[in-house]
Amino acid sequence: MKILLVDDEIELVSAMSERLGLRGIEADFATNAIQALQMAGEKKYDLAVLDVKMPGISGLDLWKLLKEQYPEMKFIFLTGHTSQDDFKAGTKTGHNYLLKPISFDALLERINQSISGSPEREG
Amino acid sequence: MNKEEWEKCYARGLAFFGRISANVSHEIKNHLAVINELGGLLQDLSIMAQKKDGLDPDRVDRLAGNITAQVSQSDKIVRAFNYFSHSVDRTQTSVDLDEFAEIMVTITRRLAAVKGMELVYNQEKRQHSPVFTNPFLLEQLYHFCLEHIIAQGKSGLIISLRIAKEGTKGKLSFSCPEPVMGNIPEDDYLDLLNQELKASIECGRDKRELVLTIEPLSF
């Protein structure tokens, strides 16, 4: 399984990448959408974890670009929104997402669900 | 201020307060998210060390230092937000423009950052610069200027804020290297704020500067 983590907070994605690596999950990271698109063009990722709000191209816009180019890719969103309702109202979508600060166990569960094709849960 | 103006002031002021509050809470959550992951990583490394390899003290030191830095940045934002929250306590008070500028840049930096721009308080000589005014209305005028520049600018733009005193008047000057400023579009509420604060906003230096000037309010 190969995962691409995208968030403008390098401390966040580098720590997440290392923690996933310690559990045997290959996870690269990018700190902006341009870098993420470039990396996705060079390696096949099964799943992308995207921060919703990033400078320049947002996580939602990046999702549209990646989804178009890589239809098989799965997605999980990270958001600083304070509640599920707030996130839904802000994005007008029903995406698979986690609220920051994330529970790492919840992230692992969500990754496994996404890859195995289990029904997605919110929150 | 008549009843209609007061109602407008209340509604727009509340919307402004909400926007700033949401922005600050997002920023604090981002710091908490980083602290959470760094703490988790430390825990993972500790578990790994118990199983096989020892812990690298330098690595632990760096991670702990990163956590401390994140807490320090969060604390700065919370303190600035506390100042902002208390700005509604008094409608007329002495505002130190130097402190005001630093506080406002701290709590609004992210508004520029999400558009790929950088907002800096670029005061060469820091000094106490008091002006007798309405702090909450002044914050809204500051926000009008900043939002206008952000709307006009492009990713990569650096917006510098400086302050100055000219006699009893206070000045907040936003400047950037590119000619993106232009005049702020007409807005009834902006007119009302300018009137209440005896303020004016002028575009200068070939659209590279936006200057907010306020006169002191009388007792």
XYZ file of C-alpha atoms in Angstrom:
342
model
C 0.000 0.000 0.000
C 1.361 3.424 -0.952
C 0.004 6.603 0.582
C 0.550 10.248 -0.318
C 0.146 12.718 2.562
C -0.446 16.365 1.608
C -0.498 19.215 4.141
C 1.338 22.544 4.209
C 2.453 21.797 7.794
C 5.674 19.886 7.140
C 6.045 18.926 10.808
C 2.645 17.255 10.657
C 3.082 15.240 7.464
C 6.665 14.236 8.172
C 5.655 12.860 11.603
C 2.628 11.080 10.108
C 4.794 9.629 7.358
C 7.290 8.265 9.863
C 4.586 6.856 12.122
C 2.935 5.063 9.192
C 6.359 3.815 8.104
C 6.934 2.297 11.552
C 3.741 0.292 10.962
C 4.917 -0.970 7.589
C 2.889 1.463 5.489
C 4.805 3.341 2.795
C 3.813 6.996 3.053
C 5.411 9.891 1.171
C 4.506 13.487 1.836
C 4.102 16.771 -0.036
C 3.575 20.245 1.394
C 1.617 21.718 -1.521
C -0.618 20.650 -4.373
C 1.926 21.197 -7.135
C 4.435 18.943 -5.400
C 1.699 16.363 -4.781
C 0.682 16.287 -8.455
C 4.301 15.861 -9.467
C 4.795 12.984 -7.010
C 1.561 11.307 -8.111
C 2.863 11.413 -11.671
C 6.040 9.607 -10.661
C 4.648 6.905 -8.372
C 1.350 5.053 -8.161
C -0.408 5.833 -4.868
C -3.373 3.834 -3.599
C -4.569 6.560 -1.259
C -4.061 10.289 -0.712
C -4.606 12.045 2.626
C -5.323 15.705 1.861
C -5.545 18.769 4.075
C -8.633 20.740 3.055
C -7.156 24.234 3.490
C -3.784 24.790 1.890
C -2.221 27.914 0.387
C -2.650 28.124 -3.375
C -4.512 25.048 -4.633
C -6.785 23.790 -1.847
C -7.170 20.165 -0.827
C -10.592 20.015 -2.476
C -9.242 21.374 -5.771
C -6.313 18.964 -5.576
C -8.791 16.130 -5.000
C -10.598 17.044 -8.252
C -7.316 17.022 -10.197
C -6.088 13.743 -8.713
C -9.475 12.062 -9.057
C -9.593 12.985 -12.741
C -6.094 11.676 -13.462
C -6.144 8.682 -11.112
C -9.740 7.394 -10.837
C -8.708 4.405 -8.711
C -7.074 6.534 -6.021
C -8.860 6.713 -2.642
C -9.008 9.846 -0.516
C -9.184 10.909 3.107
C -9.440 14.581 4.062
C -7.945 16.277 7.109
C -9.716 19.386 8.282
C -9.362 22.049 10.951
C -13.140 22.458 10.995
C -14.482 22.053 14.503
C -17.368 19.699 13.747
C -18.766 17.390 11.092
C -21.593 19.820 10.338
C -19.127 22.684 10.024
C -17.039 20.650 7.564
C -20.057 19.630 5.485
C -21.350 23.197 5.381
C -17.915 24.531 4.459
C -17.183 22.038 1.701
C -20.697 21.057 0.598
C -19.461 17.488 0.206
C -19.793 14.163 1.953
C -16.128 13.201 1.748
C -14.313 10.764 3.970
C -12.573 12.991 6.483
C -10.936 13.307 9.905
C -11.018 16.346 12.177
C -7.687 17.766 13.387
C -6.030 16.928 15.710
C -6.525 13.423 14.375
C -6.589 10.170 16.291
C -3.860 8.051 14.729
C -5.833 4.866 15.381
C -8.778 6.430 13.560
C -6.492 7.279 10.639
C -5.226 3.684 10.471
C -8.786 2.377 10.609
C -9.856 4.779 7.886
C -6.906 3.812 5.693
C -7.774 0.127 6.026
C -11.445 0.830 5.275
C -10.593 2.904 2.216
C -8.244 0.334 0.773
C -10.482 -2.662 1.499
C -13.494 -0.815 0.116
C -15.502 -0.930 3.366
C -18.278 1.606 3.809
C -16.837 4.964 4.836
C -17.646 6.485 8.166
C -17.562 10.136 9.060
C -15.867 12.031 11.828
C -25.017 56.986 15.059
C -28.717 56.458 14.338
C -30.641 53.201 14.931
C -30.172 51.931 11.370
C -26.464 52.654 11.462
C -26.125 51.027 14.855
C -27.862 47.865 13.586
C -25.554 47.733 10.591
C -22.570 48.267 12.841
C -23.736 45.455 15.120
C -24.318 42.969 12.284
C -21.108 43.699 10.395
C -19.093 43.859 13.590
C -20.407 40.482 14.679
C -19.623 38.989 11.262
C -16.081 40.379 11.507
C -15.642 38.976 15.017
C -16.850 35.585 13.774
C -14.476 35.578 10.824
C -11.463 36.359 12.990
C -12.524 33.822 15.638
C -12.933 31.065 13.047
C -9.554 31.903 11.539
C -7.814 31.802 14.923
C -9.486 28.551 15.972
C -8.360 26.928 12.711
C -4.805 28.049 13.324
C -4.773 26.763 16.907
C -6.181 23.434 15.753
C -3.382 23.174 13.199
C -0.788 23.664 15.936
C -2.557 21.113 18.149
C -2.558 18.656 15.249
C 1.218 19.016 14.861
C 1.789 18.678 18.624
C -0.436 15.594 18.610
C 1.567 13.928 15.832
C 4.949 14.831 17.319
C 3.828 13.455 20.699
C 2.595 10.307 18.977
C 5.893 9.914 17.164
C 7.802 10.251 20.449
C 5.592 7.539 21.906
C 6.199 5.290 18.878
C 9.959 5.791 19.148
C 9.827 4.995 22.865
C 7.959 1.728 22.186
C 10.458 0.857 19.452
C 13.340 1.555 21.845
C 11.914 -0.818 24.433
C 11.675 -3.550 21.804
C 15.076 -3.229 20.159
C 17.176 -0.165 19.359
C 17.871 2.538 21.926
C 16.534 6.043 21.584
C 18.619 8.633 19.768
C 18.872 11.491 22.332
C 19.401 14.102 19.591
C 16.283 12.941 17.803
C 14.209 13.107 20.983
C 15.657 16.536 21.736
C 14.698 17.833 18.280
C 11.154 16.470 18.526
C 10.698 17.929 22.016
C 12.044 21.264 20.744
C 9.538 21.212 17.878
C 6.702 20.599 20.341
C 7.860 23.511 22.502
C 8.008 25.770 19.432
C 4.468 24.789 18.418
C 3.191 25.504 21.944
C 4.968 28.872 21.908
C 3.356 29.849 18.579
C -0.063 28.727 19.810
C 0.376 30.736 22.988
C 1.247 33.856 20.986
C -1.936 33.465 18.937
C -4.087 32.850 22.024
C -2.661 35.932 23.764
C -3.294 38.037 20.654
C -6.799 36.675 20.383
C -7.437 37.534 24.013
C -6.397 41.144 23.322
C -8.709 41.161 20.297
C -11.628 39.729 22.297
C -11.258 42.420 24.947
C -11.214 45.178 22.339
C -15.017 45.344 22.556
C -14.863 46.178 26.274
C -14.409 49.908 25.740
C -15.625 52.059 22.871
C -13.006 54.718 23.509
C -9.564 54.057 24.905
C -5.885 54.674 24.308
C -4.595 52.170 21.735
C -0.874 51.634 21.296
C -0.551 51.289 17.527
C 2.689 49.327 17.864
C 1.003 46.692 20.028
C -2.146 46.868 17.896
C -0.200 46.165 14.695
C 1.665 43.224 16.174
C -1.534 41.717 17.576
C -3.512 42.154 14.369
C -0.753 40.707 12.194
C -0.562 37.695 14.529
C -4.280 36.907 14.298
C -4.717 37.726 10.606
C -1.480 36.329 9.160
C -3.278 33.132 8.223
C -5.842 35.044 6.083
C -2.958 35.977 3.788
C -1.190 32.623 4.159
C -4.143 30.586 2.848
C -3.866 32.629 -0.349
C -0.122 31.979 -0.510
C 0.769 35.502 0.656
C 2.883 36.637 3.582
C 1.858 39.330 6.054
C 4.608 40.878 8.192
C 4.796 43.655 10.753
C 7.843 45.414 9.443
C 8.497 48.193 11.949
C 12.149 49.210 12.057
C 11.922 51.183 15.270
C 9.431 49.878 17.813
C 7.962 52.579 20.011
C 4.879 53.290 22.094
C 2.443 55.099 19.761
C -0.836 55.804 21.547
C -3.979 57.039 19.806
C -7.290 57.628 21.571
C -9.823 55.667 19.506
C -12.369 52.849 19.317
C -10.233 49.682 19.114
C -12.896 47.341 17.726
C -13.830 49.717 14.922
C -10.142 50.275 14.170
C -9.642 46.515 13.895
C -12.448 46.423 11.350
C -10.854 49.180 9.288
C -7.553 47.289 9.412
C -9.401 44.186 8.221
C -11.073 46.124 5.367
C -7.624 47.180 4.133
C -6.100 43.735 4.484
C -8.971 41.916 2.782
C -8.844 44.394 -0.087
C -5.131 43.794 -0.633
C -5.515 40.016 -0.374
C -8.348 40.132 -2.926
C -6.168 42.111 -5.352
C -2.882 40.270 -4.784
C -1.476 36.998 -6.049
C 0.260 34.073 -4.394
C 3.811 34.985 -3.334
C 2.965 38.586 -2.450
C 4.579 39.983 0.706
C 2.410 42.518 2.542
C 4.287 44.709 5.026
C 2.607 46.717 7.754
C 4.174 49.769 9.369
C 2.841 52.326 11.805
C 3.581 56.041 12.281
C 2.447 58.988 14.371
C 2.071 62.421 12.783
C 1.192 64.807 15.559
C -1.948 63.391 17.133
C -2.816 61.308 14.066
C -1.983 57.641 13.755
C -1.126 55.857 10.516
C -1.176 52.196 9.527
C 0.571 51.669 6.190
C 0.251 48.466 4.192
C 2.822 48.173 1.438
C 3.879 45.563 -1.070
C 6.455 45.399 -3.878
C 3.852 45.133 -6.635
C 1.192 47.688 -7.691
C -1.862 45.737 -6.532
C -3.597 48.089 -4.107
C -6.125 50.310 -5.936
C -8.862 52.108 -4.059
C -11.194 50.157 -1.804
C -14.626 49.765 -3.435
C -17.392 51.922 -2.000
C -19.134 50.451 1.012
C -21.687 52.133 3.280
C -20.259 50.406 6.327
C -16.723 51.491 5.475
C -18.005 55.066 5.210
C -19.635 54.690 8.609
C -16.422 53.361 10.181
C -14.392 56.171 8.635
C -16.872 58.701 9.957
C -16.934 57.230 13.472
C -13.151 57.023 13.726
C -12.388 60.233 11.803
C -10.432 57.992 9.504
C -9.438 57.923 5.860
C -7.875 55.294 3.607
C -5.707 56.390 0.722
C -3.863 54.512 -1.952
C -0.367 55.772 -2.771
C 3.094 55.037 -4.193
C 1.737 53.856 -7.552
C -0.692 51.421 -5.957
C 2.003 49.902 -3.765
C 0.756 51.385 -0.518
C -2.536 51.692 1.335
C -2.524 54.109 4.255
C -5.147 54.132 6.994
C -5.066 57.415 8.917
C -7.038 57.995 12.111
C -7.496 61.102 14.183
C -7.911 60.830 17.941
C -11.492 60.788 19.155
C -12.529 63.524 21.545
C -13.699 62.645 25.061
